[in-house]
Short mmCIF file of C-alpha atoms in Angstrom, two decimals:
data_model
loop_
_atom_site.label_atom_id
_atom_site.label_comp_id
_atom_site.label_asym_id
_atom_site.label_seq_id
_atom_site.Cartn_x
_atom_site.Cartn_y
_atom_site.Cartn_z
CA MET A 1 -0.01 -0.05 0.02
CA VAL A 2 2.64 2.57 0.95
CA PHE A 3 4.68 1.68 -2.36
CA ASN A 4 1.52 2.27 -4.50
CA ALA A 5 0.65 5.40 -2.82
CA ILE A 6 4.08 7.01 -3.05
CA CYS A 7 4.24 5.97 -6.64
CA ILE A 8 0.86 7.54 -7.39
CA TRP A 9 2.00 11.08 -6.13
CA PHE A 10 5.78 10.83 -6.58
CA ALA A 11 6.12 8.71 -9.39
CA VAL A 12 8.53 10.95 -11.31
CA GLY A 13 10.61 11.26 -8.20
CA ILE A 14 10.75 7.37 -7.71
CA GLU A 15 11.76 6.95 -11.29
CA LEU A 16 14.28 9.60 -11.26
CA GLY A 17 15.67 8.03 -7.86
CA ARG A 18 15.43 4.54 -9.54
CA ASP A 19 17.34 5.48 -12.45
CA HIS A 20 20.30 7.38 -10.61
CA VAL A 21 20.73 4.39 -8.28
CA LYS A 22 20.92 2.10 -11.13
CA GLY A 23 23.35 4.33 -12.58
CA LEU A 24 25.49 4.14 -9.53
CA LEU A 25 25.16 0.31 -9.20
CA ASP A 26 26.45 0.23 -13.18
CA MET A 27 25.78 -3.31 -13.48
CA GLU A 28 27.96 -3.71 -16.67
CA ASN A 29 30.89 -2.67 -14.66
CA LYS A 30 33.13 -5.30 -13.52
CA SER A 31 34.25 -3.47 -10.35
CA THR A 32 32.73 -4.70 -6.81
CA ARG A 33 30.64 -1.82 -5.56
CA VAL A 34 28.46 -0.72 -2.65
CA VAL A 35 25.45 1.69 -2.96
CA VAL A 36 24.02 3.10 0.19
CA ILE A 37 20.48 4.65 0.01
CA TYR A 38 20.08 6.86 3.02
CA GLY A 39 17.46 9.10 4.45
CA LYS A 40 15.16 9.67 7.61
CA GLY A 41 12.90 6.84 8.73
CA GLY A 42 9.73 6.57 6.79
CA ILE A 43 11.11 8.78 3.95
CA GLY A 44 10.71 6.10 1.22
CA LYS A 45 14.36 4.34 1.28
CA THR A 46 12.77 0.87 1.13
CA THR A 47 10.33 1.92 -1.46
CA LEU A 48 13.15 3.28 -3.88
CA ALA A 49 15.45 0.25 -3.20
CA THR A 50 12.66 -2.08 -4.03
CA ALA A 51 11.91 -0.04 -7.20
CA VAL A 52 15.48 -0.46 -8.14
CA PHE A 53 15.88 -4.14 -7.12
CA SER A 54 12.81 -5.09 -9.08
CA ALA A 55 13.97 -3.42 -12.31
CA LEU A 56 17.31 -5.13 -12.45
CA ASP A 57 18.23 -7.86 -14.66
CA LEU A 58 19.92 -10.28 -12.31
CA THR A 59 20.08 -13.06 -14.45
CA ASN A 60 23.78 -13.61 -14.32
CA HIS A 61 23.93 -13.04 -10.52
CA LYS A 62 23.26 -15.01 -7.23
CA TYR A 63 21.04 -12.75 -5.52
CA GLY A 64 18.86 -12.26 -2.25
CA ARG A 65 17.35 -9.69 -0.11
CA ILE A 66 17.28 -9.69 3.63
CA ASP A 67 15.60 -7.02 6.13
CA MET A 68 17.70 -6.26 9.30
CA GLN A 69 14.69 -4.77 11.07
CA GLN A 70 15.31 -2.18 13.86
CA ASN A 71 16.03 -4.15 16.84
CA CYS A 72 17.98 -7.61 15.74
CA SER A 73 18.53 -10.15 18.37
CA GLU A 74 21.47 -12.62 17.86
CA GLY A 75 18.88 -15.19 17.09
CA ASP A 76 17.33 -12.96 14.29
CA ILE A 77 20.56 -12.22 12.84
CA LYS A 78 21.50 -16.05 12.69
CA LEU A 79 18.18 -16.55 10.80
CA LEU A 80 19.45 -13.84 8.53
CA GLN A 81 22.82 -15.58 8.09
CA GLN A 82 20.96 -18.81 7.19
CA GLN A 83 18.66 -16.94 4.42
CA ILE A 84 21.68 -15.42 2.94
CA LEU A 85 23.48 -18.85 2.63
CA ARG A 86 20.13 -20.40 1.32
CA ASP A 87 18.92 -17.64 -1.20
CA ILE A 88 22.33 -16.66 -2.46
CA PHE A 89 24.43 -19.73 -2.06
CA SER A 90 21.94 -22.52 -2.18
CA SER A 91 23.34 -23.77 1.04
CA ASN A 92 20.78 -25.19 3.75
CA ILE A 93 22.62 -25.14 6.96
CA ASP A 94 21.20 -24.93 10.54
CA LEU A 95 23.96 -22.55 12.18
CA ARG A 96 24.66 -23.04 15.77
CA SER A 97 26.45 -19.48 16.10
CA LEU A 98 26.92 -16.19 14.27
CA GLU A 99 30.68 -17.00 14.17
CA GLU A 100 29.97 -20.26 12.36
CA GLY A 101 27.48 -18.33 9.96
CA ARG A 102 30.47 -15.73 9.31
CA ARG A 103 33.07 -18.55 8.61
CA GLU A 104 30.45 -20.30 6.31
CA MET A 105 29.75 -17.13 4.13
CA THR A 106 33.57 -16.41 4.07
CA LYS A 107 33.91 -19.93 2.46
CA ARG A 108 31.16 -19.24 0.03
CA PHE A 109 32.71 -15.82 -1.03
CA LYS A 110 35.72 -17.61 -1.93
CA GLU A 111 34.31 -20.34 -3.76
CA ALA A 112 31.63 -18.17 -5.73
CA THR A 113 32.02 -18.26 -9.47
CA HIS A 114 28.99 -15.97 -10.44
CA PRO A 115 28.85 -12.37 -9.17
CA VAL A 116 26.59 -11.73 -6.03
CA PHE A 117 23.96 -9.25 -5.62
CA VAL A 118 22.81 -8.65 -1.88
CA PHE A 119 20.10 -6.12 -1.05
CA VAL A 120 20.29 -5.26 2.84
CA ASP A 121 17.13 -3.48 3.87
CA ASN A 122 17.12 -1.33 7.13
CA ALA A 123 20.83 -1.67 8.17
CA LEU A 124 20.36 0.88 10.99
CA LYS A 125 23.08 -0.50 13.22
CA HIS A 126 26.74 -0.86 11.82
CA ASN A 127 27.40 -3.59 14.72
CA ASP A 128 24.50 -5.61 13.57
CA LEU A 129 25.83 -5.40 10.01
CA GLU A 130 29.41 -6.70 11.29
CA LYS A 131 27.60 -9.35 13.12
CA LEU A 132 25.50 -10.39 10.22
CA VAL A 133 28.54 -10.82 7.66
CA PRO A 134 32.22 -11.10 7.61
CA VAL A 135 32.75 -7.32 6.46
CA ASN A 136 36.38 -7.56 5.80
CA GLU A 137 35.79 -10.84 3.67
CA LEU A 138 33.31 -9.03 1.40
CA THR A 139 36.15 -8.07 -1.01
CA LEU A 140 36.31 -11.69 -1.78
CA LEU A 141 33.21 -11.66 -3.67
CA PRO A 142 33.69 -12.06 -7.42
CA GLU A 143 34.07 -9.05 -9.59
CA GLY A 144 30.99 -7.43 -10.60
CA SER A 145 29.30 -8.21 -7.22
CA ARG A 146 26.79 -5.43 -5.75
CA ILE A 147 25.84 -4.77 -2.08
CA LEU A 148 22.69 -2.52 -2.02
CA LEU A 149 21.90 -1.08 1.47
CA THR A 150 19.41 1.29 3.05
CA THR A 151 20.10 2.91 6.14
CA ARG A 152 19.65 6.31 8.38
CA ASN A 153 23.13 6.20 9.42
CA LEU A 154 25.22 6.85 6.02
CA ASN A 155 28.65 7.72 7.66
CA GLU A 156 28.99 4.57 10.09
CA THR A 157 27.60 2.41 7.35
CA ILE A 158 29.79 3.66 4.30
CA ASN A 159 32.94 3.71 6.58
CA LEU A 160 32.28 0.08 7.54
CA LEU A 161 32.48 -1.15 3.98
CA GLN A 162 36.06 -0.66 3.18
CA GLY A 163 37.84 -1.74 -0.05
CA PHE A 164 34.97 -1.10 -2.30
CA GLU A 165 33.98 1.50 -4.82
CA ARG A 166 31.20 3.21 -2.48
CA TYR A 167 28.39 5.39 -3.55
CA SER A 168 25.33 7.04 -1.80
CA TYR A 169 21.99 8.30 -2.63
CA GLN A 170 19.92 10.69 -0.30
CA VAL A 171 16.13 10.23 -0.20
CA ASP A 172 14.32 13.51 0.50
CA ALA A 173 11.33 14.50 1.80
CA LEU A 174 8.30 14.91 -0.22
CA PRO A 175 7.60 18.67 -1.31
CA LYS A 176 4.81 20.32 0.37
CA ALA A 177 2.46 20.01 -2.61
CA GLU A 178 3.15 16.14 -3.06
CA ALA A 179 2.71 15.93 0.44
CA MET A 180 -0.61 17.57 0.52
CA LYS A 181 -1.80 15.26 -2.07
CA LEU A 182 -0.66 12.18 -0.21
CA LEU A 183 -2.44 13.22 3.03
CA CYS A 184 -5.66 14.13 0.98
CA GLU A 185 -5.68 10.64 -0.74
CA TYR A 186 -5.57 8.92 2.37
CA ALA A 187 -7.84 11.33 4.49
CA LEU A 188 -10.47 12.38 2.03
CA GLY A 189 -10.13 9.61 -0.72
CA SER A 190 -9.00 11.73 -3.34
CA SER A 191 -5.92 14.05 -3.99
CA GLU A 192 -8.39 16.75 -5.56
CA LYS A 193 -10.41 17.04 -2.43
CA THR A 194 -9.11 20.16 0.13
CA PHE A 195 -9.76 20.41 3.75
CA ASP A 196 -11.99 23.26 5.15
CA SER A 197 -10.03 26.19 5.93
CA THR A 198 -10.53 26.45 9.39
CA VAL A 199 -8.80 22.94 9.91
CA ASP A 200 -5.02 23.36 10.64
CA ILE A 201 -3.52 21.14 7.84
CA GLU A 202 -0.59 23.42 7.56
CA GLY A 203 0.38 22.64 11.31
CA LEU A 204 -0.04 18.59 10.56
CA LEU A 205 1.95 18.90 7.26
CA ARG A 206 4.68 20.61 9.14
CA ILE A 207 4.75 17.89 11.76
CA CYS A 208 4.60 15.16 9.05
CA SER A 209 7.59 16.89 7.64
CA GLY A 210 7.07 15.57 4.07
CA ILE A 211 7.72 11.83 5.32
CA PRO A 212 5.47 9.55 3.13
CA LEU A 213 5.07 6.96 5.98
CA VAL A 214 3.94 9.77 8.53
CA LEU A 215 1.63 11.36 5.94
CA ILE A 216 -0.06 7.93 5.37
CA MET A 217 -0.74 7.16 8.93
CA ALA A 218 -2.00 10.66 9.71
CA GLY A 219 -4.42 10.58 6.64
CA SER A 220 -5.48 7.21 7.52
CA LYS A 221 -6.33 8.35 10.90
CA LEU A 222 -8.13 11.55 9.88
CA ARG A 223 -10.45 9.28 7.38
CA GLU A 224 -11.24 6.86 10.31
CA TYR A 225 -12.18 9.55 12.83
CA ALA A 226 -13.08 12.73 11.12
CA ARG A 227 -16.95 12.78 10.05
CA SER A 228 -17.50 16.59 10.12
CA VAL A 229 -15.52 19.79 9.90
CA ALA A 230 -15.59 19.96 13.86
CA SER A 231 -14.52 16.35 14.26
CA CYS A 232 -12.01 16.86 11.52
CA LYS A 233 -10.42 19.83 13.54
CA GLU A 234 -10.32 17.50 16.80
CA ALA A 235 -8.88 14.59 15.07
CA VAL A 236 -6.14 16.86 13.49
CA ASP A 237 -5.36 18.16 16.76
CA HIS A 238 -5.19 14.61 18.25
CA ILE A 239 -2.92 13.55 15.58
CA LYS A 240 -0.57 16.26 15.79
CA GLU A 241 -0.27 15.70 19.55
CA GLY A 242 0.21 11.83 18.96
CA LEU A 243 2.67 12.46 16.12
CA LEU A 244 4.72 14.86 18.51
CA GLU A 245 4.48 12.36 21.42
CA GLY A 246 5.39 9.37 19.39
CA GLY A 247 8.33 10.98 18.28
CA MET A 248 7.40 10.42 14.43
CA SER A 249 9.66 12.95 13.29
CA ALA A 250 12.07 10.07 12.41
CA ARG A 251 14.92 12.38 12.66
CA GLY A 252 17.29 10.40 14.89
CA ARG A 253 15.86 10.38 18.22
CA THR A 254 13.25 12.06 20.29
CA LEU A 255 14.62 13.33 23.74
CA SER A 256 13.34 11.55 26.92
CA ASN A 257 12.44 14.98 28.36
CA GLY A 258 10.23 15.83 25.51
CA TYR A 259 12.40 18.21 23.48
CA ARG A 260 10.99 18.08 19.95
CA ILE A 261 13.71 18.57 17.21
CA THR A 262 12.30 18.91 13.76
CA ASP A 263 15.46 20.41 12.21
CA GLU A 264 17.80 17.60 11.38
CA GLU A 265 20.79 19.90 11.42
CA SER A 266 20.21 20.67 15.12
CA LEU A 267 20.19 17.01 16.02
CA ASN A 268 23.99 17.24 16.03
CA ASP A 269 23.70 19.91 18.67
CA VAL A 270 21.57 18.06 21.09
CA LEU A 271 23.96 16.66 23.96
CA GLN A 272 23.87 13.16 25.22
CA ASP A 273 22.28 13.96 28.60
CA ASP A 274 19.21 15.23 26.94
CA GLN A 275 19.85 18.99 27.24
CA LEU A 276 19.90 21.48 24.67
CA SER A 277 23.26 22.75 23.66
CA SER A 278 23.73 26.55 23.64
CA ASP A 279 24.04 26.89 19.91
CA VAL A 280 20.86 25.48 18.06
CA PRO A 281 19.71 28.89 16.36
CA SER A 282 18.25 26.60 13.41
CA LEU A 283 15.76 24.77 15.51
CA LYS A 284 12.27 25.46 14.15
CA GLU A 285 10.00 23.53 16.69
CA MET A 286 9.94 22.71 20.17
CA TYR A 287 7.43 20.46 22.39
CA LEU A 288 7.65 19.61 25.90
CA LYS A 289 5.36 17.74 27.90
CA GLY A 290 5.24 17.67 31.63
CA ALA A 291 8.31 19.71 31.93
CA THR A 292 9.26 22.54 34.37
CA ILE A 293 10.17 26.00 32.98
CA ASP A 294 13.28 26.29 34.84
CA ASN A 295 15.47 24.57 32.30
CA LEU A 296 13.92 26.31 29.31
CA THR A 297 14.22 30.07 30.40
CA THR A 298 17.82 30.45 29.50
CA THR A 299 17.48 28.26 26.30
CA LEU A 300 14.63 30.02 24.75
CA CYS A 301 16.49 33.36 24.12
CA ARG A 302 18.95 31.27 21.80
CA LEU A 303 16.16 29.99 19.73
CA LYS A 304 15.70 32.82 17.34
CA SER A 305 14.47 30.81 14.38
CA LEU A 306 11.71 28.99 16.53
CA SER A 307 8.45 29.19 14.75
CA SER A 308 6.38 26.68 16.88
CA LEU A 309 6.46 26.14 20.60
CA THR A 310 4.24 23.56 22.52
CA LEU A 311 4.12 23.32 26.33
CA HIS A 312 1.61 20.48 27.08
CA ASP A 313 0.44 19.56 30.40
CA CYS A 314 3.46 21.49 31.93
CA GLY A 315 1.93 22.24 35.46
CA GLY A 316 5.27 23.02 37.28
CA PHE A 317 5.33 26.78 36.40
CA THR A 318 3.45 29.71 36.99
CA ASN A 319 4.68 32.13 34.51
CA ILE A 320 6.31 32.08 30.86
CA PRO A 321 9.60 33.61 30.73
CA GLU A 322 10.16 36.95 29.50
CA THR A 323 12.52 35.62 26.80
CA ILE A 324 9.35 34.47 24.78
CA GLY A 325 9.00 37.75 23.65
CA GLU A 326 12.25 37.84 21.79
CA LEU A 327 11.15 34.87 19.64
CA THR A 328 9.68 36.98 17.02
CA ASP A 329 9.54 34.18 14.42
CA LEU A 330 6.97 32.30 16.44
CA GLU A 331 3.81 31.68 14.45
CA ARG A 332 2.09 29.20 16.87
CA VAL A 333 2.21 28.97 20.65
CA GLU A 334 0.10 25.98 22.32
CA LEU A 335 -0.03 25.89 26.13
CA PRO A 336 -2.71 23.43 26.69
CA LYS A 337 -3.31 22.06 30.26
CA CYS A 338 -0.71 24.13 31.86
CA ASP A 339 -2.85 24.42 34.99
CA SER A 340 -0.41 26.36 37.29
CA LEU A 341 0.19 29.07 34.66
CA VAL A 342 -1.30 32.35 36.02
CA ASN A 343 0.13 34.93 33.65
CA LEU A 344 1.64 35.45 30.07
CA PRO A 345 4.45 37.94 29.85
CA ASN A 346 3.74 41.62 29.34
CA ASN A 347 5.94 41.47 26.11
CA PHE A 348 3.88 38.77 24.56
CA GLY A 349 2.37 41.27 22.15
CA ASN A 350 5.89 41.29 20.43
CA LEU A 351 5.18 38.04 18.57
CA SER A 352 3.81 39.99 15.75
CA ILE A 353 3.45 37.17 13.38
CA LEU A 354 1.69 34.96 15.84
CA LYS A 355 -1.12 33.01 14.06
CA LYS A 356 -2.40 30.63 16.64
CA LEU A 357 -2.37 30.71 20.28
CA ILE A 358 -3.77 27.81 22.42
CA LEU A 359 -4.12 28.32 26.17
CA SER A 360 -7.09 25.80 26.72
CA GLU A 361 -7.50 24.37 30.16
CA CYS A 362 -4.98 26.73 31.81
CA LEU A 363 -7.17 26.98 35.09
CA GLU A 364 -5.41 29.52 36.82
CA VAL A 365 -4.92 32.24 33.89
CA ILE A 366 -6.42 35.51 35.33
CA ASN A 367 -5.63 38.16 32.79
CA ILE A 368 -4.34 38.49 29.32
CA PRO A 369 -1.41 41.18 28.91
CA ASP A 370 -2.39 44.75 27.92
CA ASP A 371 -0.27 44.49 24.66
CA PHE A 372 -2.22 41.37 23.24
CA GLY A 373 -3.96 43.47 20.59
CA ASN A 374 -0.63 43.97 18.81
CA LEU A 375 -0.98 40.25 17.62
CA CYS A 376 -2.34 41.59 14.60
CA VAL A 377 -2.31 38.53 12.47
CA LEU A 378 -3.74 36.13 14.94
CA ILE A 379 -6.16 33.87 13.57
CA GLU A 380 -7.11 31.37 16.20
CA LEU A 381 -7.38 31.95 19.83
CA ASP A 382 -8.41 28.99 22.12
CA LEU A 383 -9.03 29.73 25.92
CA HIS A 384 -11.53 27.32 26.60
CA ASP A 385 -11.68 26.16 30.30
CA CYS A 386 -9.55 29.12 31.49
CA SER A 387 -12.16 29.11 34.37
CA SER A 388 -10.14 31.81 36.46
CA LEU A 389 -10.00 34.35 33.35
CA VAL A 390 -11.63 37.29 34.68
CA SER A 391 -11.32 39.91 31.71
CA LEU A 392 -9.89 40.51 28.16
CA PRO A 393 -7.29 43.57 27.65
CA ASP A 394 -8.85 46.80 26.23
CA SER A 395 -6.75 46.07 23.24
CA PHE A 396 -8.52 42.88 22.32
CA GLY A 397 -10.57 44.53 19.63
CA ASN A 398 -7.34 45.09 17.49
CA LEU A 399 -7.21 41.33 16.70
CA SER A 400 -8.71 42.08 13.12
CA ALA A 401 -7.61 39.01 11.61
CA LEU A 402 -9.00 36.76 14.22
CA ILE A 403 -11.31 34.11 12.53
CA GLU A 404 -11.65 31.79 15.49
CA LEU A 405 -12.33 32.21 19.33
CA ASN A 406 -13.09 29.74 21.90
CA LEU A 407 -14.01 31.09 25.38
CA LYS A 408 -16.10 28.05 26.24
CA ASN A 409 -16.53 27.36 30.19
CA CYS A 410 -14.63 30.56 31.08
CA SER A 411 -16.89 30.75 33.83
CA SER A 412 -15.22 33.83 35.65
CA LEU A 413 -15.42 36.14 32.64
CA VAL A 414 -17.65 38.82 33.65
CA SER A 415 -18.27 40.68 30.07
CA LEU A 416 -17.00 41.26 26.76
CA LEU A 417 -15.42 44.71 25.91
CA ASP A 418 -17.43 47.45 23.84
CA ASN A 419 -14.82 47.04 21.05
CA PHE A 420 -15.64 43.31 20.58
CA GLY A 421 -17.49 44.29 17.49
CA ASN A 422 -14.29 45.33 15.72
CA LEU A 423 -13.19 41.71 15.37
CA SER A 424 -14.45 41.86 11.75
CA ALA A 425 -13.01 38.57 10.46
CA LEU A 426 -14.46 36.49 13.36
CA ILE A 427 -16.26 33.67 12.03
CA GLU A 428 -16.53 31.01 14.77
CA LEU A 429 -17.12 32.19 18.52
CA ASN A 430 -17.94 29.87 21.34
CA LEU A 431 -19.17 31.48 24.56
CA LYS A 432 -20.88 28.23 25.87
CA ASN A 433 -21.01 28.28 29.72
CA CYS A 434 -19.62 31.62 30.15
#
């Protein structure tokens, strides 16, 4: 299913990638070479490699395909060794150990009279690859042999395979337009359909990061749960949260304290002790759940490129640090269930390009800053279940771009301002139980 979907929307890209990798393999060349297809998890490495493998004429080769999977036990690796010996060398052996498997393969390498083609999918850990095959003996393979691998770790993999002509091909994320088509196909049943403008599909696309597997999963979930515009909006929010919490960025790792890294370059700046280093200016999106604010105060001011900040269920702090006002690239701030939060900083209005603000279920929030009206491009504001909120600032009527306002269950809110009618763009207003 994944392969067909990607071919529908990215057929040209798959064909170009397939032809490029076939060129790197250069099956007519008598040298022995390795081609590594690399990229993020779920990006389509296996899809591309499968397309290449299926398109090759391997009449003159002994060939086989194995899948390393993500976590291979020694028993799994031994079974893969037996598969290689059976599929490529027609040898049915019940191996007793990994070392016996490597000895048997070394023997077959030396005895082989035909070139060999080995497709190793998901070679994620170089030490598992070393356990699987006698890496240093691969050069014994007959001339014209090929090894095709998919991995997330290019440098580790390609450095391991010395003594070969080595080539690599990177699989990139889908462009935004193609990502939207793939999401619509799975969510709406057709790439020609579109979502209602009030549904935050842009946010979902950003989290999916152009990764086909994540887009397909998100689209399938949307189709399963969404039966109306309202339910679609709710489903999108749940799916976004699930993707963030599940670490579906597939960028290398999701840190245990909830830091969300969606900028691959910044992964190199993340320390092993789960702290953010001092120089991550390219970080675009951060997600924290259940965190305290102390370890974020000094870091926020350095994240000048941050466009999205989510603090979910962070009940251990009463105030957002003033440094957030310096993050003028922020387009969305989500602070759901921060039930100890009392106030936003006075400079919150500095976030001049902020489009979405979620303060839902912040039970202790009493007031909104006076400069709130400076958020002139704010489109969505969700304050539902802010049961301690007493009033809105006088500048609230300046939110001329506001389309959606949720004040549901704001039971302490005394009245609306006289200039409330200035919200000329407002389409959706929820005042239930106010």
